[in-house]
């Protein structure tokens, strides 16, 4: 749309498809017609018309009197015409310099305009441009108000404005709909606190005062609504001043019942998990440790007197007890993820593996190659992830001369740590399964483990908005790519 169309509208072809026409705003058309009448009177003209200059064509937008077929000109001059006839075409520009169009009139005299008449003509042209500007401002303001009303109408949040007496001076449709129909006419001009319980009303007024005093108030409340329902809402109240200097507060109230309900369920689940952790730490570990000790004593005392089959069964029970102990320890560690120290530090990858290598149970024949790079990460969670990933690669490697390479590259958002091994690989169809709780691709009698290691990795990465990807063809080793978000110390 061209600039001139912002003031007059967009022209269209008429029914014959050849001539351009304009559906002009009635207020603008009336003003321009009046100006043409004024020119006929002041300049004793026989005809006057005003054109708007559009990219498509110059379009007639106002006319009074008779123009006698004069040709259109767009310059201040008296073109050749009948003797004794003065014809004027004068361009009109807006204050910004934007060409608007031109004004044209003629009169039965050969005399040009006097200095006074020229001054009057300039005032008239200025009046045209001022009226166009004013009309555009009014139109834009009306559109803005209309848009705000539409936003307010369709906004599901409850929006209201209160004055310094805590009376509601504006409320959107969603807010009004909270009240029974017989009470909706008692909202504007009232505080509405009488519709709520006394304690709830006192909280409303308290936070109204806080908003007026400090500029803003935010509160989450359990409320009995005017229609009898109960909701959990978050209300933000902000102070503002209008053009006349009057102070108000704008309130935006949002129903967060479902969200808050889920948060409360999550908190309860976390509390239950804490209770489980406490029970597992004390009520399960103690008897399990006693059972393990008793079995070890029986094994020591009876190793030489038990039949071979009975001894095998006893050793199997000891193995199962130790597996249960490992599972319990891993479950406790899994439950505590997110509660450990997450202080961010700068560390050396090489130094990190020097610290955790005693925990990896690395066979002498294995080669663990670690790139010497620095990165900024939360120490304990990152060490736990690397311990589980590399430990998993060691545990499942079926080669006598296993090799594990740990390298790192970076992009804009992540450290990308790759742990590549020369083990048996993982078939792509099992990529998702290996991260699930208690899932192993081999029986626990073949490879001892609880099936929690990679689940721990996923839980830590989810906590820090990281991710892990697997590369493997199921035959020639596996590469785990850990994407750890970059952080600042």
Coordinates of C-alpha atoms in Angstrom, one line a residue:
X1 CA 0.0 0.0 0.0
X2 CA 1.4 3.4 -1.0
X3 CA 1.7 6.3 1.5
X4 CA -1.2 8.3 0.1
X5 CA -3.5 5.3 0.5
X6 CA -2.8 5.4 4.2
X7 CA -4.7 8.7 4.2
X8 CA -7.4 8.3 1.6
X9 CA -7.9 4.5 1.2
X10 CA -7.1 2.2 -1.7
X11 CA -8.5 2.9 -5.2
X12 CA -10.2 0.2 -7.2
X13 CA -11.3 -0.3 -10.9
X14 CA -14.9 0.6 -11.6
X15 CA -17.4 -1.7 -13.3
X16 CA -16.0 -1.0 -16.8
X17 CA -12.5 -2.1 -15.6
X18 CA -10.8 0.9 -17.1
X19 CA -11.2 3.8 -14.7
X20 CA -10.0 4.0 -11.1
X21 CA -12.4 5.2 -8.3
X22 CA -12.1 5.7 -4.6
X23 CA -14.6 5.0 -1.8
X24 CA -13.7 8.1 0.2
X25 CA -14.3 8.5 3.9
X26 CA -17.5 10.6 4.4
X27 CA -15.8 13.0 6.8
X28 CA -12.9 13.6 4.4
X29 CA -15.2 14.0 1.4
X30 CA -17.4 16.5 3.2
X31 CA -14.4 18.6 4.2
X32 CA -13.0 18.6 0.7
X33 CA -16.3 19.5 -0.8
X34 CA -16.6 22.4 1.6
X35 CA -13.2 23.6 0.6
X36 CA -14.2 23.5 -3.0
X37 CA -17.3 25.7 -2.1
X38 CA -15.0 28.0 -0.1
X39 CA -12.7 28.5 -3.2
X40 CA -15.7 29.2 -5.4
X41 CA -16.7 32.0 -3.0
X42 CA -13.3 33.5 -2.1
X43 CA -11.8 33.5 -5.5
X44 CA -15.1 34.0 -7.4
X45 CA -14.3 30.8 -9.3
X46 CA -16.7 29.1 -11.7
X47 CA -15.4 25.6 -11.0
X48 CA -13.0 23.8 -8.5
X49 CA -11.9 20.2 -8.1
X50 CA -9.3 18.3 -6.0
X51 CA -7.4 15.3 -7.2
X52 CA -5.4 12.7 -5.3
X53 CA -2.3 11.4 -6.9
X54 CA -2.1 7.6 -6.7
X55 CA 0.4 5.2 -8.3
X56 CA -2.4 3.9 -10.5
X57 CA -3.7 7.3 -11.6
X58 CA -4.8 10.8 -10.5
X59 CA -8.3 10.4 -9.1
X60 CA -11.0 13.1 -8.7
X61 CA -12.0 13.2 -5.0
X62 CA -13.9 16.5 -4.8
X63 CA -15.6 18.9 -7.2
X64 CA -17.9 22.0 -7.2
X65 CA -19.1 24.2 -10.0
X66 CA -18.3 23.5 -13.7
X67 CA -14.7 22.9 -15.0
X68 CA -15.7 23.2 -18.8
X69 CA -13.4 20.3 -19.8
X70 CA -10.1 21.9 -18.7
X71 CA -7.1 19.6 -19.1
X72 CA -5.5 18.6 -15.8
X73 CA -2.1 20.2 -14.9
X74 CA 0.0 19.7 -11.9
X75 CA 1.9 23.0 -11.7
X76 CA 1.2 26.5 -10.5
X77 CA 0.6 28.3 -13.8
X78 CA -2.1 29.7 -16.0
X79 CA -2.2 27.4 -19.0
X80 CA -3.3 28.7 -22.4
X81 CA -7.0 29.0 -22.5
X82 CA -9.8 31.3 -23.6
X83 CA -8.9 34.9 -23.4
X84 CA -10.1 36.4 -20.1
X85 CA -10.1 33.1 -18.3
X86 CA -7.7 32.3 -15.4
X87 CA -6.9 28.6 -14.8
X88 CA -4.9 27.5 -11.8
X89 CA -3.4 24.0 -10.9
X90 CA -1.6 24.0 -7.6
X91 CA 0.1 20.8 -6.0
X92 CA -0.7 19.8 -2.4
X93 CA 1.8 18.2 -0.1
X94 CA 1.6 16.9 3.4
X95 CA 3.8 18.3 6.2
X96 CA 6.1 15.3 5.7
X97 CA 6.7 16.3 2.1
X98 CA 4.5 13.5 0.8
X99 CA 2.8 14.6 -2.5
X100 CA -0.9 14.3 -1.9
X101 CA -2.4 15.6 -5.1
X102 CA -3.5 19.0 -6.5
X103 CA -6.2 21.6 -6.4
X104 CA -7.6 23.1 -9.6
X105 CA -10.0 26.0 -10.3
X106 CA -10.7 28.6 -12.9
X107 CA -12.5 32.0 -13.0
X108 CA -13.6 34.4 -15.6
X109 CA -10.7 36.9 -15.4
X110 CA -7.3 37.2 -17.0
X111 CA -5.7 38.4 -13.7
X112 CA -3.4 36.2 -11.7
X113 CA -3.8 35.7 -8.0
X114 CA -2.9 38.6 -5.8
X115 CA -0.4 38.2 -2.9
X116 CA -3.3 38.0 -0.5
X117 CA -5.1 35.4 -2.6
X118 CA -1.9 33.4 -2.8
X119 CA -1.6 33.5 1.0
X120 CA -5.2 32.4 1.3
X121 CA -4.6 29.5 -1.1
X122 CA -1.7 28.3 1.0
X123 CA -3.8 28.4 4.1
X124 CA -6.5 26.4 2.4
X125 CA -4.0 23.8 1.2
X126 CA -2.5 23.6 4.7
X127 CA -6.1 23.1 6.0
X128 CA -6.5 20.1 3.7
X129 CA -3.3 18.4 4.8
X130 CA -4.0 19.1 8.5
X131 CA -7.5 17.6 8.2
X132 CA -6.0 14.5 6.5
X133 CA -3.5 14.1 9.3
X134 CA -6.1 14.6 12.0
X135 CA -8.5 12.2 10.4
X136 CA -5.7 9.6 10.2
X137 CA -4.9 10.0 13.8
X138 CA -8.5 9.6 14.8
X139 CA -8.8 6.5 12.6
X140 CA -5.7 5.0 14.1
X141 CA -6.8 5.8 17.6
X142 CA -10.2 4.3 16.9
X143 CA -8.6 1.1 15.5
X144 CA -6.3 0.9 18.5
X145 CA -9.3 1.2 20.9
X146 CA -11.2 -1.4 18.8
X147 CA -8.2 -3.7 18.8
X148 CA -7.8 -3.3 22.6
X149 CA -11.5 -4.0 23.1
X150 CA -11.2 -7.2 20.9
X151 CA -8.2 -8.3 22.9
X152 CA -9.9 -7.7 26.1
X153 CA -13.1 -9.4 24.9
X154 CA -11.4 -12.6 23.7
X155 CA -8.8 -12.8 26.5
X156 CA -9.6 -15.6 28.8
X157 CA -7.7 -14.0 31.7
X158 CA -9.8 -11.8 34.0
X159 CA -8.8 -8.2 33.5
X160 CA -10.0 -5.3 35.7
X161 CA -9.0 -1.8 36.6
X162 CA -9.5 -0.3 40.1
X163 CA -9.3 3.4 41.2
X164 CA -7.7 4.6 44.4
X165 CA -11.0 3.8 46.3
X166 CA -10.5 0.2 45.2
X167 CA -13.7 0.4 43.0
X168 CA -13.7 -1.4 39.7
X169 CA -13.9 1.1 36.8
X170 CA -13.3 -1.4 34.0
X171 CA -13.7 -5.2 33.7
X172 CA -13.5 -7.4 30.6
X173 CA -16.1 -10.0 29.6
X174 CA -14.3 -12.9 31.2
X175 CA -14.2 -11.1 34.6
X176 CA -17.9 -10.1 34.5
X177 CA -18.8 -13.7 33.5
X178 CA -17.5 -14.9 36.9
X179 CA -20.5 -13.4 38.6
X180 CA -24.1 -14.6 38.5
X181 CA -26.2 -12.6 36.0
X182 CA -28.2 -10.9 38.7
X183 CA -25.0 -9.4 40.1
X184 CA -23.1 -8.5 36.9
X185 CA -24.6 -4.9 36.9
X186 CA -23.0 -4.4 40.4
X187 CA -19.4 -4.8 39.2
X188 CA -18.4 -1.4 37.7
X189 CA -18.3 1.2 40.4
X190 CA -18.1 -1.3 43.2
X191 CA -15.3 -3.1 45.1
X192 CA -17.1 -6.5 44.8
X193 CA -15.3 -7.6 48.0
X194 CA -18.7 -8.4 49.5
X195 CA -19.0 -11.4 47.1
X196 CA -16.1 -13.1 48.8
X197 CA -15.3 -14.5 52.3
X198 CA -14.0 -11.9 54.7
X199 CA -10.5 -13.4 54.8
X200 CA -10.3 -13.5 51.0
X201 CA -11.6 -9.9 50.8
X202 CA -8.9 -8.7 53.3
X203 CA -6.2 -10.3 51.1
X204 CA -7.6 -8.5 48.0
X205 CA -7.5 -5.1 49.7
X206 CA -4.1 -5.8 51.2
X207 CA -2.6 -6.5 47.7
X208 CA -4.5 -3.6 46.2
X209 CA -2.7 -1.3 48.7
X210 CA 0.7 -3.0 48.0
X211 CA 0.2 -2.4 44.2
X212 CA -0.7 1.3 44.8
X213 CA 2.3 1.8 47.2
X214 CA 5.0 -0.3 45.5
X215 CA 3.8 -0.4 41.9
X216 CA 3.2 -4.2 41.7
X217 CA 1.8 -7.1 43.6
X218 CA 1.8 -10.8 42.7
X219 CA -0.1 -13.5 44.6
X220 CA -1.4 -17.0 44.2
X221 CA -4.7 -17.7 46.0
X222 CA -7.2 -20.4 46.6
X223 CA -10.6 -18.7 46.1
X224 CA -14.3 -19.3 46.5
X225 CA -15.6 -17.7 43.3
X226 CA -18.9 -15.7 43.2
X227 CA -20.6 -18.5 41.3
X228 CA -19.8 -21.0 44.1
X229 CA -16.8 -22.8 42.4
X230 CA -13.4 -22.9 43.9
X231 CA -10.3 -22.0 41.9
X232 CA -6.6 -21.4 42.3
X233 CA -5.6 -18.1 40.7
X234 CA -2.5 -16.1 40.1
X235 CA -3.2 -12.3 40.2
X236 CA -0.8 -9.6 39.1
X237 CA -1.7 -6.0 40.0
X238 CA 0.3 -3.1 38.5
X239 CA 0.0 0.6 39.2
X240 CA -0.4 3.1 36.3
X241 CA -1.3 6.7 35.7
X242 CA -3.6 8.0 33.0
X243 CA -3.1 11.2 30.9
X244 CA -5.0 13.3 33.5
X245 CA -2.8 12.1 36.3
X246 CA -5.3 9.8 38.0
X247 CA -3.7 6.6 39.5
X248 CA -5.2 3.1 39.0
X249 CA -4.2 -0.5 39.3
X250 CA -4.5 -2.9 36.4
X251 CA -5.3 -6.5 37.6
X252 CA -4.8 -9.6 35.5
X253 CA -6.1 -12.7 37.1
X254 CA -5.4 -16.2 35.6
X255 CA -6.9 -19.6 36.5
X256 CA -4.0 -21.9 37.3
X257 CA -6.1 -24.5 39.1
X258 CA -4.9 -27.3 36.8
X259 CA -1.3 -26.2 36.7
X260 CA -1.1 -25.7 40.5
X261 CA -2.9 -29.0 41.0
X262 CA -0.1 -30.7 39.0
X263 CA 2.6 -28.9 40.9
X264 CA 1.1 -30.0 44.2
X265 CA 0.8 -33.6 43.0
X266 CA 4.5 -33.4 41.9
X267 CA 5.5 -32.0 45.3
X268 CA 3.5 -34.8 47.0
X269 CA 5.3 -37.4 44.8
X270 CA 8.6 -35.8 45.7
X271 CA 7.7 -36.0 49.4
X272 CA 6.7 -39.7 48.9
X273 CA 10.0 -40.3 47.1
X274 CA 11.9 -38.7 50.1
X275 CA 9.9 -41.0 52.4
X276 CA 10.9 -44.0 50.2
X277 CA 14.5 -42.9 50.3
X278 CA 14.4 -42.7 54.1
X279 CA 12.8 -46.1 54.4
X280 CA 15.2 -47.7 51.9
X281 CA 18.2 -46.1 53.7
X282 CA 17.2 -47.4 57.1
X283 CA 14.5 -50.1 57.1
X284 CA 15.7 -52.0 54.1
X285 CA 19.5 -51.6 54.1
X286 CA 20.0 -52.7 57.7
X287 CA 18.2 -56.1 57.5
X288 CA 19.7 -56.7 54.0
X289 CA 23.2 -56.0 55.3
X290 CA 22.5 -58.4 58.2
X291 CA 21.4 -61.1 55.7
X292 CA 24.5 -60.6 53.6
X293 CA 26.8 -60.9 56.7
X294 CA 25.0 -64.1 57.9
X295 CA 25.3 -65.7 54.5
X296 CA 29.0 -64.8 54.3
X297 CA 29.5 -66.4 57.8
X298 CA 27.6 -69.5 56.8
X299 CA 29.7 -69.8 53.6
X300 CA 32.9 -69.5 55.6
X301 CA 31.8 -72.0 58.2
X302 CA 30.2 -74.6 56.0
X303 CA 32.3 -74.3 52.7
X304 CA 34.1 -77.6 53.5
X305 CA 31.2 -79.6 54.8
X306 CA 28.4 -78.7 52.4
X307 CA 27.7 -80.9 49.3
X308 CA 28.8 -79.2 46.1
X309 CA 25.3 -78.6 45.0
X310 CA 24.3 -77.0 48.3
X311 CA 27.4 -74.8 48.2
X312 CA 26.5 -73.7 44.7
X313 CA 23.0 -72.8 45.9
X314 CA 24.4 -70.9 48.8
X315 CA 26.8 -68.9 46.6
X316 CA 23.8 -68.2 44.3
X317 CA 21.9 -66.8 47.3
X318 CA 25.0 -64.7 48.3
X319 CA 25.2 -63.4 44.7
X320 CA 21.5 -62.5 44.7
X321 CA 21.8 -60.7 48.1
X322 CA 24.8 -58.7 46.7
X323 CA 22.8 -57.9 43.6
X324 CA 19.9 -56.6 45.8
X325 CA 22.3 -54.5 47.7
X326 CA 23.7 -53.0 44.5
X327 CA 20.1 -52.4 43.2
X328 CA 19.2 -50.7 46.5
X329 CA 22.3 -48.4 46.3
X330 CA 21.5 -47.5 42.7
X331 CA 17.9 -46.8 43.5
X332 CA 18.9 -44.5 46.3
X333 CA 21.3 -42.7 44.0
X334 CA 18.7 -42.4 41.3
X335 CA 16.2 -41.0 43.8
X336 CA 18.6 -38.3 45.0
X337 CA 19.3 -36.9 41.5
X338 CA 18.5 -33.2 41.6
X339 CA 19.3 -32.9 45.3
X340 CA 23.1 -33.0 45.0
X341 CA 25.4 -30.0 44.8
X342 CA 25.1 -28.5 41.3
X343 CA 27.8 -25.8 41.7
X344 CA 29.3 -25.0 38.3
X345 CA 33.1 -25.2 38.0
X346 CA 35.7 -25.3 35.4
X347 CA 37.4 -28.7 35.1
X348 CA 39.8 -30.6 33.1
X349 CA 38.4 -33.7 31.4
X350 CA 41.8 -35.5 31.9
X351 CA 41.8 -34.6 35.6
X352 CA 38.1 -35.8 36.0
X353 CA 39.0 -39.2 34.7
X354 CA 42.0 -39.4 36.9
X355 CA 39.6 -38.9 39.8
X356 CA 37.0 -41.4 38.8
X357 CA 39.3 -44.1 37.3
X358 CA 39.4 -46.1 40.6
X359 CA 35.7 -46.5 40.4
X360 CA 35.6 -47.7 36.8
X361 CA 37.1 -51.2 37.4
X362 CA 39.1 -50.8 34.1
X363 CA 40.9 -54.1 33.1
X364 CA 44.6 -53.8 32.5
X365 CA 44.2 -54.8 28.8
X366 CA 41.8 -51.9 28.2
X367 CA 42.9 -48.5 26.8
X368 CA 41.0 -45.5 28.0
X369 CA 42.0 -42.4 25.9
X370 CA 40.8 -39.0 27.1
X371 CA 41.2 -35.8 25.3
X372 CA 42.8 -33.1 27.4
X373 CA 40.1 -30.3 27.3
X374 CA 38.5 -27.9 29.8
X375 CA 34.8 -27.4 30.2
X376 CA 32.5 -25.6 32.7
X377 CA 29.9 -27.9 34.2
X378 CA 28.3 -28.9 37.5
X379 CA 30.9 -31.2 39.0
X380 CA 29.0 -34.0 40.7
X381 CA 26.2 -34.5 38.1
X382 CA 28.7 -34.4 35.2
X383 CA 31.1 -36.9 37.0
X384 CA 28.1 -39.2 37.6
X385 CA 27.1 -39.1 33.9
X386 CA 30.6 -39.9 32.7
X387 CA 31.1 -42.6 35.3
X388 CA 28.0 -44.4 34.1
X389 CA 28.6 -43.9 30.4
X390 CA 32.2 -45.1 30.5
X391 CA 31.4 -47.8 33.1
X392 CA 28.7 -49.1 30.8
X393 CA 31.2 -49.2 27.9
X394 CA 33.7 -51.2 30.0
X395 CA 31.1 -53.6 31.4
X396 CA 29.7 -54.6 28.0
X397 CA 32.9 -54.6 25.9
X398 CA 33.5 -58.2 24.7
X399 CA 37.0 -57.6 23.3
X400 CA 40.2 -58.7 25.2
X401 CA 41.9 -55.5 24.1
X402 CA 39.0 -53.0 24.6
X403 CA 39.5 -49.4 23.6
X404 CA 37.4 -46.4 24.8
X405 CA 38.0 -42.9 23.4
X406 CA 36.6 -39.8 25.1
X407 CA 36.7 -36.7 23.0
X408 CA 34.9 -33.3 23.0
X409 CA 33.8 -30.7 20.5
X410 CA 31.6 -27.7 21.0
X411 CA 28.9 -25.7 19.2
X412 CA 27.2 -22.5 20.1
X413 CA 25.1 -24.1 22.9
X414 CA 26.6 -27.4 23.9
X415 CA 29.7 -29.3 24.9
X416 CA 29.4 -32.5 22.8
X417 CA 31.3 -35.3 24.6
X418 CA 31.7 -38.5 22.6
X419 CA 32.4 -41.8 24.3
X420 CA 33.3 -44.4 21.6
X421 CA 34.2 -48.0 22.2
X422 CA 35.1 -51.0 20.1
X423 CA 32.6 -53.4 21.8
X424 CA 29.8 -55.4 20.3
X425 CA 27.6 -52.4 19.5
X426 CA 23.9 -51.8 20.0
X427 CA 21.4 -52.6 17.3
X428 CA 19.4 -49.4 16.4
X429 CA 16.1 -50.9 17.5
X430 CA 17.4 -51.0 21.0
X431 CA 18.5 -47.4 21.2
X432 CA 15.5 -46.2 23.3
X433 CA 15.4 -49.4 25.4
X434 CA 18.8 -49.0 26.9
X435 CA 17.8 -45.8 28.7
X436 CA 14.8 -47.3 30.4
X437 CA 14.8 -48.3 34.1
X438 CA 16.0 -51.8 34.8
X439 CA 16.5 -52.6 31.1
X440 CA 19.6 -54.7 30.1
X441 CA 20.3 -56.2 26.7
X442 CA 21.9 -59.3 28.3
X443 CA 20.8 -61.3 31.3
X444 CA 22.2 -60.2 34.7
X445 CA 23.9 -63.6 35.0
X446 CA 25.9 -62.8 31.9
X447 CA 26.7 -59.2 32.8
X448 CA 26.2 -58.1 36.3
X449 CA 24.3 -54.9 36.7
X450 CA 21.0 -53.3 37.9
X451 CA 20.0 -51.7 34.6
X452 CA 19.9 -48.3 36.2
X453 CA 23.2 -46.8 34.9
X454 CA 21.9 -45.2 31.6
X455 CA 18.6 -44.2 33.3
X456 CA 20.8 -42.2 35.7
X457 CA 22.4 -40.5 32.7
X458 CA 19.1 -39.5 31.2
X459 CA 17.7 -38.2 34.4
X460 CA 20.8 -36.0 35.0
X461 CA 20.7 -34.7 31.4
X462 CA 17.0 -33.9 31.6
X463 CA 17.7 -31.9 34.8
X464 CA 20.1 -29.7 32.9
X465 CA 18.2 -29.7 29.5
X466 CA 20.9 -31.8 27.9
X467 CA 20.5 -34.9 25.7
X468 CA 22.3 -38.0 24.5
X469 CA 22.4 -39.7 21.1
X470 CA 23.7 -43.2 20.1
X471 CA 25.6 -44.1 17.0
X472 CA 26.0 -47.8 16.3
X473 CA 25.4 -50.4 13.6
X474 CA 25.1 -53.2 16.2
X475 CA 28.4 -54.8 15.2
X476 CA 31.4 -52.4 15.3
X477 CA 31.2 -50.6 18.6
X478 CA 29.1 -47.8 20.0
X479 CA 29.4 -44.1 20.4
X480 CA 27.4 -42.1 23.0
X481 CA 27.3 -38.4 22.2
X482 CA 26.4 -36.4 25.3
X483 CA 25.1 -32.9 24.6
X484 CA 25.8 -30.9 27.8
X485 CA 24.5 -27.3 27.8
X486 CA 27.2 -24.6 28.2
X487 CA 27.1 -22.7 31.5
X488 CA 29.1 -19.8 33.1
X489 CA 31.0 -20.0 36.3

